[in-house]
Coordinates of C-alpha atoms in Angstrom, one line a residue:
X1 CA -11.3 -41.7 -32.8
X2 CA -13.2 -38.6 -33.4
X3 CA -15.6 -37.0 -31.4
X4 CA -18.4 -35.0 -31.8
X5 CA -18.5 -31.4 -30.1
X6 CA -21.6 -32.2 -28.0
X7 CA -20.0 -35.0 -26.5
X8 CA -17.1 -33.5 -25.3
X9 CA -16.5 -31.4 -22.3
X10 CA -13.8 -28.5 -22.6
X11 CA -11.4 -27.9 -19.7
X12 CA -9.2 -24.5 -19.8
X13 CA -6.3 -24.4 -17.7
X14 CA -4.4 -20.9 -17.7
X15 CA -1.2 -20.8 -15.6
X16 CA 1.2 -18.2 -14.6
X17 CA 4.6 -18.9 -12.6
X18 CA 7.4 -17.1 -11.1
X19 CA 6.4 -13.7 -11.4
X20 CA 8.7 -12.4 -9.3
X21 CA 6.9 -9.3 -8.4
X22 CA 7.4 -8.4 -11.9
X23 CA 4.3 -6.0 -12.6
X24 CA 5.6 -4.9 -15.9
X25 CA 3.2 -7.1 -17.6
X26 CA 0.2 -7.2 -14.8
X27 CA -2.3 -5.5 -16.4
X28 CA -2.0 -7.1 -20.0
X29 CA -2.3 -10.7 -18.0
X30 CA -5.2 -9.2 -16.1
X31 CA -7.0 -8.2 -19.2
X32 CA -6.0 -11.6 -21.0
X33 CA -7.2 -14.0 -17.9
X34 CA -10.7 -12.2 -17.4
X35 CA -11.2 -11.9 -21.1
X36 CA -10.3 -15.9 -21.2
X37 CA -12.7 -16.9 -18.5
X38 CA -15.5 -14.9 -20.0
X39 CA -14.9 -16.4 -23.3
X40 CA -14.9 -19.8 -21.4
X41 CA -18.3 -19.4 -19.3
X42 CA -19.7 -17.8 -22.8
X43 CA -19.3 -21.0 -24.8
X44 CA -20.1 -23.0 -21.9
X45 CA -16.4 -24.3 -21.8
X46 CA -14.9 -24.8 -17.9
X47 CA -11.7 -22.3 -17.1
X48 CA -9.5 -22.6 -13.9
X49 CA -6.6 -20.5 -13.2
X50 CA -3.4 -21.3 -11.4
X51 CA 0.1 -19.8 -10.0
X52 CA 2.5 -21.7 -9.5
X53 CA 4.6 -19.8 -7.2
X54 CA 6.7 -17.4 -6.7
X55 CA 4.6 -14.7 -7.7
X56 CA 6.0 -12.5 -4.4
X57 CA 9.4 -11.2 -4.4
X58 CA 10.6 -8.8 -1.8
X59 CA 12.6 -7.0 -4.1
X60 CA 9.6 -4.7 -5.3
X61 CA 8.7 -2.2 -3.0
X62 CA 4.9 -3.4 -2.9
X63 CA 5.6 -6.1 -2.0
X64 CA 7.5 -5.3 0.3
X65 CA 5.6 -2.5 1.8
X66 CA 2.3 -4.8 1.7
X67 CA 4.2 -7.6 3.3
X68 CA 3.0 -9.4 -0.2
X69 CA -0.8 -8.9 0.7
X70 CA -0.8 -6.7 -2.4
X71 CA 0.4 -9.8 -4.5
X72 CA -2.6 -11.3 -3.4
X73 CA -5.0 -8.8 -4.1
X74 CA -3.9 -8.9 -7.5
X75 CA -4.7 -12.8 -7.5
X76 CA -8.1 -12.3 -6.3
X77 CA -8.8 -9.0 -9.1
X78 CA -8.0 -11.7 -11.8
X79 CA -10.0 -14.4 -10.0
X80 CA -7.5 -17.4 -9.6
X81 CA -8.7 -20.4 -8.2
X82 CA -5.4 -22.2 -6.8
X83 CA -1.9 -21.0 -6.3
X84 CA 0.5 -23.1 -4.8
X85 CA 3.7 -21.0 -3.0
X86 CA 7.5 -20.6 -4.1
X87 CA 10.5 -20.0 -1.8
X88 CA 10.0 -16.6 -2.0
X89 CA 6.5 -16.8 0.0
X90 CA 7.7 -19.9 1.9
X91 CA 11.2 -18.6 2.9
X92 CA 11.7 -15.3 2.5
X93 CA 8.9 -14.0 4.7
X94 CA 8.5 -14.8 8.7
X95 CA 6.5 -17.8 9.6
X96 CA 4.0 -14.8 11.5
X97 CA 4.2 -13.2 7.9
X98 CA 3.2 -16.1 5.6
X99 CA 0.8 -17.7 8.2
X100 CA -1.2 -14.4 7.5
X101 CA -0.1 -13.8 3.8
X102 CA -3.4 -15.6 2.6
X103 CA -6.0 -14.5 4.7
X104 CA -7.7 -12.5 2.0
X105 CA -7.3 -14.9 0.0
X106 CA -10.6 -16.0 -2.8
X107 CA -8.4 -19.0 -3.8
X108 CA -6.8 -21.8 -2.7
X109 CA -3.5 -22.0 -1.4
X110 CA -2.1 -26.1 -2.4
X111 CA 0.7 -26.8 -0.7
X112 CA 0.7 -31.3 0.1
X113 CA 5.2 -30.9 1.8
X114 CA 5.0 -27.7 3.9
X115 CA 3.9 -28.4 7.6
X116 CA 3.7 -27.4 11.1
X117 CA 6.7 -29.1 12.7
X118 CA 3.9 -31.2 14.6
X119 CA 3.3 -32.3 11.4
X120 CA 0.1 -30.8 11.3
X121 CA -1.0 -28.9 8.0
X122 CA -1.0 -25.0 7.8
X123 CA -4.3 -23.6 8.3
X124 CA -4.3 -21.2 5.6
X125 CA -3.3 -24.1 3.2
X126 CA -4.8 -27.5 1.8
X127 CA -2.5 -30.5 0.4
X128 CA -4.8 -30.8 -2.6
X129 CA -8.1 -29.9 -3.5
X130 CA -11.3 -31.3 -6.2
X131 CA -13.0 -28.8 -8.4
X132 CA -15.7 -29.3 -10.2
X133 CA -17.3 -28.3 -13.7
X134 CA -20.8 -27.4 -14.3
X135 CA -20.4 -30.9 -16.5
X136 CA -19.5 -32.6 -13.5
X137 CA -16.3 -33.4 -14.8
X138 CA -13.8 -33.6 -11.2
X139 CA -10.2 -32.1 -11.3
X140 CA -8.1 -32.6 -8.9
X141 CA -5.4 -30.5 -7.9
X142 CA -1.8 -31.2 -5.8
X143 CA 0.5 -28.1 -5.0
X144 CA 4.3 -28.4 -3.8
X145 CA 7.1 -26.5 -3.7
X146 CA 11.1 -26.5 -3.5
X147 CA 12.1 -28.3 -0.2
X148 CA 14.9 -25.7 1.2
X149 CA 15.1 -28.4 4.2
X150 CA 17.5 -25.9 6.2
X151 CA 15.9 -22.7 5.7
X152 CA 11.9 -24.0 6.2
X153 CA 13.2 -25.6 9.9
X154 CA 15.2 -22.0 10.5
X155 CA 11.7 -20.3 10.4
X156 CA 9.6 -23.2 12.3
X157 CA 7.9 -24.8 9.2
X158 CA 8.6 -28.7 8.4
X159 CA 9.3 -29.2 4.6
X160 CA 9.2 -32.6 3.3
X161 CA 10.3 -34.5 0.5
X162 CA 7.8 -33.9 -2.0
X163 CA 7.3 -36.7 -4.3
X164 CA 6.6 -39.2 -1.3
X165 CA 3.8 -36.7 -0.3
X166 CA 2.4 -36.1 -4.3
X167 CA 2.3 -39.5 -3.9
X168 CA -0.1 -40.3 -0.7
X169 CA -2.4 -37.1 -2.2
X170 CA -2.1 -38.6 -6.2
X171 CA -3.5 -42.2 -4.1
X172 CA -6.0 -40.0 -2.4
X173 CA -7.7 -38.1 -4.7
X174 CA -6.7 -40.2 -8.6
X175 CA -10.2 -42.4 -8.0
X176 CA -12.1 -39.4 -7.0
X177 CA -10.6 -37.3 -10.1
X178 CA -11.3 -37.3 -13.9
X179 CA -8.3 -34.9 -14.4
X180 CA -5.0 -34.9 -11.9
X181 CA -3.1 -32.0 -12.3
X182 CA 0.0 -30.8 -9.9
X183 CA 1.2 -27.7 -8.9
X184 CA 5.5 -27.8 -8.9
X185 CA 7.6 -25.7 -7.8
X186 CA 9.9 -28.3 -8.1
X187 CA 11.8 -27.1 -11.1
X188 CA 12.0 -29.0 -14.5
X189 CA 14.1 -31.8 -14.0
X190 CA 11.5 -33.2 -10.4
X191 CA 8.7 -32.6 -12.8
X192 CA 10.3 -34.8 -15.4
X193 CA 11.3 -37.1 -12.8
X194 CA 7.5 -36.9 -11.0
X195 CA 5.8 -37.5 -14.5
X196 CA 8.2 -40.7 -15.1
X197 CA 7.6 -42.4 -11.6
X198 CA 3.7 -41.3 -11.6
X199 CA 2.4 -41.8 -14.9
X200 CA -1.1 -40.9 -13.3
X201 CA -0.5 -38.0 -12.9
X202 CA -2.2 -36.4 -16.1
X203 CA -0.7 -32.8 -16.2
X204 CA 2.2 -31.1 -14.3
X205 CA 2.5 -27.6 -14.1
X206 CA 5.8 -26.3 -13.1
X207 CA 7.6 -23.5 -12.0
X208 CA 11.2 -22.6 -9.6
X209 CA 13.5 -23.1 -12.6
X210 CA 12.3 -20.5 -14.9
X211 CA 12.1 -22.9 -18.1
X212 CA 9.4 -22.3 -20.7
X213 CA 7.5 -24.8 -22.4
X214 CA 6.1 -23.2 -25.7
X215 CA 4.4 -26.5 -26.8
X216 CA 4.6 -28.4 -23.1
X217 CA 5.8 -31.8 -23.3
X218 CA 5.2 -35.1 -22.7
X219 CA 6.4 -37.8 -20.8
X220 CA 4.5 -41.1 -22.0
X221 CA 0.8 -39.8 -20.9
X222 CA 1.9 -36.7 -18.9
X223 CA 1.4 -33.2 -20.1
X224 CA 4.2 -30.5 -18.9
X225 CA 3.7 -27.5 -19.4
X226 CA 5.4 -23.9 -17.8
X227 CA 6.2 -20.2 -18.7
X228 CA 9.1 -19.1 -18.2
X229 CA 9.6 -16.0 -15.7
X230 CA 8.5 -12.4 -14.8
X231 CA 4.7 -12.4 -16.6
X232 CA 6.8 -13.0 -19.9
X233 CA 4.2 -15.4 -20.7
X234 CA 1.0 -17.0 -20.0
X235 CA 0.7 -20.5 -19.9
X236 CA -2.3 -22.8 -21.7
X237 CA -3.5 -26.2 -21.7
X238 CA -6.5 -27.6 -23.3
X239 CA -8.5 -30.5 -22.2
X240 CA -10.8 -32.1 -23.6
X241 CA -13.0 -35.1 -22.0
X242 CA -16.2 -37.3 -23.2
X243 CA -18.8 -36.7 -21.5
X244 CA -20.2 -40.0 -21.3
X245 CA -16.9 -41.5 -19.9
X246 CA -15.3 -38.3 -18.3
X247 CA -12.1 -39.5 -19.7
X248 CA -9.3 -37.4 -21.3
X249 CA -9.7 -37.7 -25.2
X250 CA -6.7 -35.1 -26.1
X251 CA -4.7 -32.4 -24.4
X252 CA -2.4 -29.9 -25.8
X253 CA -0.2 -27.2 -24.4
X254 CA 0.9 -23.5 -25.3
X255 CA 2.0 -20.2 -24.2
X256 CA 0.7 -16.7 -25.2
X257 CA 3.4 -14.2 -24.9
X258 CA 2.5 -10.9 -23.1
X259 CA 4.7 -8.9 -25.3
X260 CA 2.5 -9.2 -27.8
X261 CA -0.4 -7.9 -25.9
X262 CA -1.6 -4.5 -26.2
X263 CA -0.3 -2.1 -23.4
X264 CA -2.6 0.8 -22.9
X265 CA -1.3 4.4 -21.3
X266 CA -3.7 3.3 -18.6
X267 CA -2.1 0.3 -17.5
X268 CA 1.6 2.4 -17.7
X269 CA -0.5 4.3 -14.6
X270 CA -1.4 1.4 -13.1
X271 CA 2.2 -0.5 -12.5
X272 CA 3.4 3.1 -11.6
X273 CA 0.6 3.1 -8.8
X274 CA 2.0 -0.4 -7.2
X275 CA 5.5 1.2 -6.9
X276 CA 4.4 4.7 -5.6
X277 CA 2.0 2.5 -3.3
X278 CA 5.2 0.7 -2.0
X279 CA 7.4 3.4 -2.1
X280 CA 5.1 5.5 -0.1
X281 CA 4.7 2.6 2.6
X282 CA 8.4 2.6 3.0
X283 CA 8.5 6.2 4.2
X284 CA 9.3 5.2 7.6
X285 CA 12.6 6.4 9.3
X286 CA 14.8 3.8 10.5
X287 CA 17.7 5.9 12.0
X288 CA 19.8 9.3 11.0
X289 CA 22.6 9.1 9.1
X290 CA 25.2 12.2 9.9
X291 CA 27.4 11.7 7.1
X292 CA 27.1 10.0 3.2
X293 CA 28.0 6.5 3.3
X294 CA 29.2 6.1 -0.9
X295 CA 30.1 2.9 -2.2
X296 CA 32.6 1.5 -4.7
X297 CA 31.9 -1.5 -6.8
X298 CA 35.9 -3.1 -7.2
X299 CA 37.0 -1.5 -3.4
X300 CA 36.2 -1.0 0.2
X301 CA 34.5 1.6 0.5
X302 CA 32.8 3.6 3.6
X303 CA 29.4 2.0 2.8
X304 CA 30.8 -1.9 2.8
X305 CA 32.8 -0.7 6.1
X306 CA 29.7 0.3 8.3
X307 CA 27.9 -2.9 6.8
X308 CA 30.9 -5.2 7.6
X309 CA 30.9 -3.7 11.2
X310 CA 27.0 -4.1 11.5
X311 CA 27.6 -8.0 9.9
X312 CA 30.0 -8.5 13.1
X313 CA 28.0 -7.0 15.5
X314 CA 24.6 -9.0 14.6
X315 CA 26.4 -12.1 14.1
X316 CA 29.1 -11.8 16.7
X317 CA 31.6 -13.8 14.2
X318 CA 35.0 -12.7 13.8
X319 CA 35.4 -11.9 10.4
X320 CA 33.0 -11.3 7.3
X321 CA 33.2 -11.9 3.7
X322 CA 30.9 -10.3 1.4
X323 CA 30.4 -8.6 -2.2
X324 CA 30.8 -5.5 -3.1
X325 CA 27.6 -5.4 -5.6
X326 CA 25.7 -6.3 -3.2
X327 CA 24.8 -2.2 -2.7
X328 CA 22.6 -0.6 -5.2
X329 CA 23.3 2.6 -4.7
X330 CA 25.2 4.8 -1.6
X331 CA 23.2 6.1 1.9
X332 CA 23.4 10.1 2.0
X333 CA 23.2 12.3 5.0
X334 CA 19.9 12.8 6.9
X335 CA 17.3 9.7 8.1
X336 CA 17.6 6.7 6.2
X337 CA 13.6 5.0 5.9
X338 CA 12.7 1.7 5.3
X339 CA 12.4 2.5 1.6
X340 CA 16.1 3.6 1.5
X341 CA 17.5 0.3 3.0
X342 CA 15.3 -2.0 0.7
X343 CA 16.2 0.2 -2.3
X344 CA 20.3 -0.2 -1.5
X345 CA 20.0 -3.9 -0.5
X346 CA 16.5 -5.2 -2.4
X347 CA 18.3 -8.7 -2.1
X348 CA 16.3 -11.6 -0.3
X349 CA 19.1 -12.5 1.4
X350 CA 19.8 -13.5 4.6
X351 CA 22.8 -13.4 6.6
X352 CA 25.2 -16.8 7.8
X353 CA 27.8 -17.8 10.1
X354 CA 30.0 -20.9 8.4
X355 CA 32.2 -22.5 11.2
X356 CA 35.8 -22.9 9.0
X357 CA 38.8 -24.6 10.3
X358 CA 41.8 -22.4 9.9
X359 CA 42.8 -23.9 6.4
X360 CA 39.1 -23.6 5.5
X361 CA 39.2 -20.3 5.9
X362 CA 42.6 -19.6 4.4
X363 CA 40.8 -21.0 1.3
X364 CA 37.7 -19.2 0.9
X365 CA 39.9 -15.9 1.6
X366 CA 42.8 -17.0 -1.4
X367 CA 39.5 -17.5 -3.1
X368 CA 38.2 -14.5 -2.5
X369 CA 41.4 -12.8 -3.8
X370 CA 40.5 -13.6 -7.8
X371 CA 40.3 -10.8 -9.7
X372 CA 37.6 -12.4 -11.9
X373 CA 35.1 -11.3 -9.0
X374 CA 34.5 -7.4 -9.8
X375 CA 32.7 -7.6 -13.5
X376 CA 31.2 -11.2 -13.0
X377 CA 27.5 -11.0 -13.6
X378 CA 25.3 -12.8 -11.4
X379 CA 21.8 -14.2 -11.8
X380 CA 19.4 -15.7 -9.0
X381 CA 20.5 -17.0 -5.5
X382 CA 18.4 -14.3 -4.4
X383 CA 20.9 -11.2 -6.1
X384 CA 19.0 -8.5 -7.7
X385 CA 22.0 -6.6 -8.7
X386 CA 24.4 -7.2 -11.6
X387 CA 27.7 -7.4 -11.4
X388 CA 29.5 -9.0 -8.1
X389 CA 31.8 -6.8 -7.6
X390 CA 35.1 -6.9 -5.6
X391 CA 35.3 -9.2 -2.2
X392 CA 35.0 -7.4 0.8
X393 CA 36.9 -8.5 4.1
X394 CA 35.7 -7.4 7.5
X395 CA 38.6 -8.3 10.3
X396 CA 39.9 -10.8 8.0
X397 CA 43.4 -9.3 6.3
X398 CA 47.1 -10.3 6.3
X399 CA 49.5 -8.4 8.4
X400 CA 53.3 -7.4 7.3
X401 CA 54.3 -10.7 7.8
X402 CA 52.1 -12.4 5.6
X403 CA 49.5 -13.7 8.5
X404 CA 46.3 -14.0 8.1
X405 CA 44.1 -12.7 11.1
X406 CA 39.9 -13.3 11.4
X407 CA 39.4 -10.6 14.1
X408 CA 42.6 -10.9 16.7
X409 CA 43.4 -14.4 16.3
X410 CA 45.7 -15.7 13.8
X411 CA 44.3 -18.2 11.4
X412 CA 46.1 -21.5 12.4
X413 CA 45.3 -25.1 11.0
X414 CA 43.4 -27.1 14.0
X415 CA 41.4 -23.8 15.2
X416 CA 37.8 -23.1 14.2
X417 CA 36.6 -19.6 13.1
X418 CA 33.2 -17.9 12.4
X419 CA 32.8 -16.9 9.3
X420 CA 29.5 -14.1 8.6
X421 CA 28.8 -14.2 5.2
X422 CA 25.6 -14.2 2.9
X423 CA 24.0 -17.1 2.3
X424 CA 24.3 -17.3 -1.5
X425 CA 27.9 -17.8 -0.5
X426 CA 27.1 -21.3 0.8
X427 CA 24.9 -22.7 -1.7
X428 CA 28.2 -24.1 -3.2
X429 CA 28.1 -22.4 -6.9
X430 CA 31.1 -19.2 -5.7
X431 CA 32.8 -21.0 -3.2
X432 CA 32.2 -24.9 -3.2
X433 CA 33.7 -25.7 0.2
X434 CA 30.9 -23.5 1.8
X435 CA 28.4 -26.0 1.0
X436 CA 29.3 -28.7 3.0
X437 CA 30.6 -26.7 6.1
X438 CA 28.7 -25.9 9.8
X439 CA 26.7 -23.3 9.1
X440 CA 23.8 -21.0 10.5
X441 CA 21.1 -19.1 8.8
X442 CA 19.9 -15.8 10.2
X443 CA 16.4 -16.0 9.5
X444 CA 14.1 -14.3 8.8
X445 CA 16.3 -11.2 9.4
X446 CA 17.6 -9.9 5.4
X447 CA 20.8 -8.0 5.3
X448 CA 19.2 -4.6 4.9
X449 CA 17.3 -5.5 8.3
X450 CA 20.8 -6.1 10.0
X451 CA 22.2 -2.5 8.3
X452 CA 19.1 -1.1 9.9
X453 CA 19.2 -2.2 13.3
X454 CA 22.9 -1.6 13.6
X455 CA 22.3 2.2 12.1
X456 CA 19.9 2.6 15.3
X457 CA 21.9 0.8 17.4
X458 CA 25.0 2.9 16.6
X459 CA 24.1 6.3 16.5
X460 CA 21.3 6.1 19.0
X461 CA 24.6 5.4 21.0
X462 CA 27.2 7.5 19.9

């Protein structure tokens, strides 16, 4: 059926996810968004702008040094109107830190499986929220994210299952709504799954797994649509509705790549200004170090030694098993700031005790021992490195005999040890039998908070 212009109401939807902190390309979506919306309101077409998580990452020193408020002053300069958060705002920040994350916030935060562990919802967030269009033409909106079940209860948030509570919101608002359109940070095969079990659902917009949708897709009357990582691109749908029946009449999907987009000397200045803004906000002495701490990437070095002792002394295990890679960079003499330990370990990860039975831990160690560890690239789990590197053991070694020790016990079958590792370590993909064992997060401490407080703690002593 074709339908004349007059009768039909046009719906913009722009979306960004998993930026990452990634301000490379900031200014050129900045420019691209306002220009959109202006070219919307001019034509009298509606525009709505989302983010579908993710858009903080530690790793950047302003984000870091604005304790991600600076991520959301960005938001507000572009004038989204919903975000919905990723693991990186919901689990690598302080429950304190995200409560207030939002507070100068001109959007709303959607977020239907994150609660208080009363159950209640977060006060800086809704479940799901109705816009409407200056054609009176109702969209309804749903946010979730990635349910990192352990982690969320670490901190003091309930997560929930997410599709059981897309559900209860998609019965909620679906007869107040002309359009239904979810926020996921699920990752693509949940949104696949979500757009299978509820067809009424009419567009999905996702996020988490990094996957890009140049043309969306569809499953039966479900639109899907995403973009990729890092600002790479910027993410499009299209809706049109009849006026007279405020029903869909035809959506289509697509992606504009930022690459493409011209990049002015001022906006070079510009993503140079966040970093010095972070770097400058991470001038704040943590302790003094009186010698250079240099590491190695396939050894122990002195560096991985004074972390493996600080490991032990936070988590009071008896051993400790970590990556060499996980150091950017070597500590030199004089005071070590805040900006020094988040440029050596940038990583958003935390710390972990596993509880191993002796042959457990004889395992991971034999494990550890593979010489395919030292050039093995690594991407996600929270590394922002490269390369592994070589395994580095803490009080867990093999004496003359062949024995292996964790601390001043020999490792016997029977016995149980603790284990401090990182918790990338346990999500199963290095060393599988870490997945299933006892284990306890440190949270929301990061390992370059545990190197800090064990630099003030040791030579404010000695």
């Amino acid at each position: 059926m074709t339908y004349m212009k007059e009768t039909v109401a046009t719906i913009h939807i722009y979306h960004t996810n998993d930026i990452h902190s990634h301000f490379e390309n900031w200014p050129q979506i900045r420019r691209f968004l306002k220009q959109r919306k202006e070219q919307a309101e001019e034509a009298g077409e509606a525009c709505f702008i989302f983010d579908i998580g993710d858009h903080v990452d530690r790793s950047h020193p302003f984000t870091e040094g604005t304790d991600g408020k600076g991520n959301v002053k960005l938001l507000n300069e572009v004038g989204y109107d919903a975000v919905t958060i990723g693991n990186n705002e919901g689990i690598t920040m302080s429950k304190q830190t995200l409560e207030t994350l939002y507070e100068d916030a001109l959007f709303d935060v959607l977020i239907c499986n994150l609660k208080e562990l009363n159950g209640e919802q977060p006060v800086w967030a809704k479940s799901s929220e109705i816009f409407e269009t200056t054609d009176g033409v109702r969209v309804g909106v749903i946010g979730a994210t990635a349910p990192y079940y352990a982690f969320y209860r670490q901190l003091g948030w309930k997560v929930t299952e997410p599709r059981k509570e897309i559900r209860e919101q998609l019965v909620r608002i679906r007869q107040q709504a002309d359009l239904v359109v979810c926020l996921s940070h699920l990752g693509i095969n949940e949104d696949r799954l979500l757009a299978a079990e509820y067809p009424a659902l009419d567009i999905i917009l996702g996020g988490h797994t990094h996957h890009l949708l140049k043309d969306g897709e569809w499953i039966e009357d479900t639109l899907l649509g995403a973009a990729e990582k890092f600002g790479h691109y910027i993410g499009h749908i299209r809706v049109e509705i009849d006026r007279m029946t405020n029903q869909v009449v035809h959506m289509e999907a697509g992606v504009f790549p930022t690459n493409t987009m011209e990049q002015t000397a001022e906006d070079v200045e510009q993503v140079n200004a966040y970093l010095s803004e972070g770097e400058e906000a991470l001038q704040v002495p943590v302790f003094y170090n009186p010698s250079p701490l240099a590491q190695k990437l396939t050894a122990d070095s002195p560096l991985s030694s004074f972390f493996g002792r600080a490991l032990l002394a936070y988590t009071h295990a008896e051993c400790a098993l970590f990556n060499a890679g996980i150091f950017l960079g070597s500590l030199d003499e004089g005071w070590v700031t805040r900006g020094d330990l988040h440029s050596l370990l940038p990583h958003p990860i935390n710390p972990c005790i596993v509880h191993l039975d002796g042959s457990e831990l004889l395992q991971v160690y034999e494990q550890s021992l593979d010489p395919k560890w030292t050039e093995l690239e690594i991407k996600g789990l929270g590394f922002r490195g490269t390369f592994m590197g070589s395994m580095v053991h803490e009080r867990l070694f093999r004496n003359q005999d062949g024995q292996l020790f964790a601390g001043n016990r020999a490792v016997e079958p029977g016995e149980t040890y603790r284990l401090a590792t990182l918790d990338m370590f346990t999500f199963g993909f290095f060393f599988p039998l870490l997945k299933d064992v006892p284990k306890e997060y440190i949270m929301p401490e990061m390992i370059r908070d545990v190197l800090g407080w064990y630099g003030k703690k040791y030579f404010n002593e000695s």
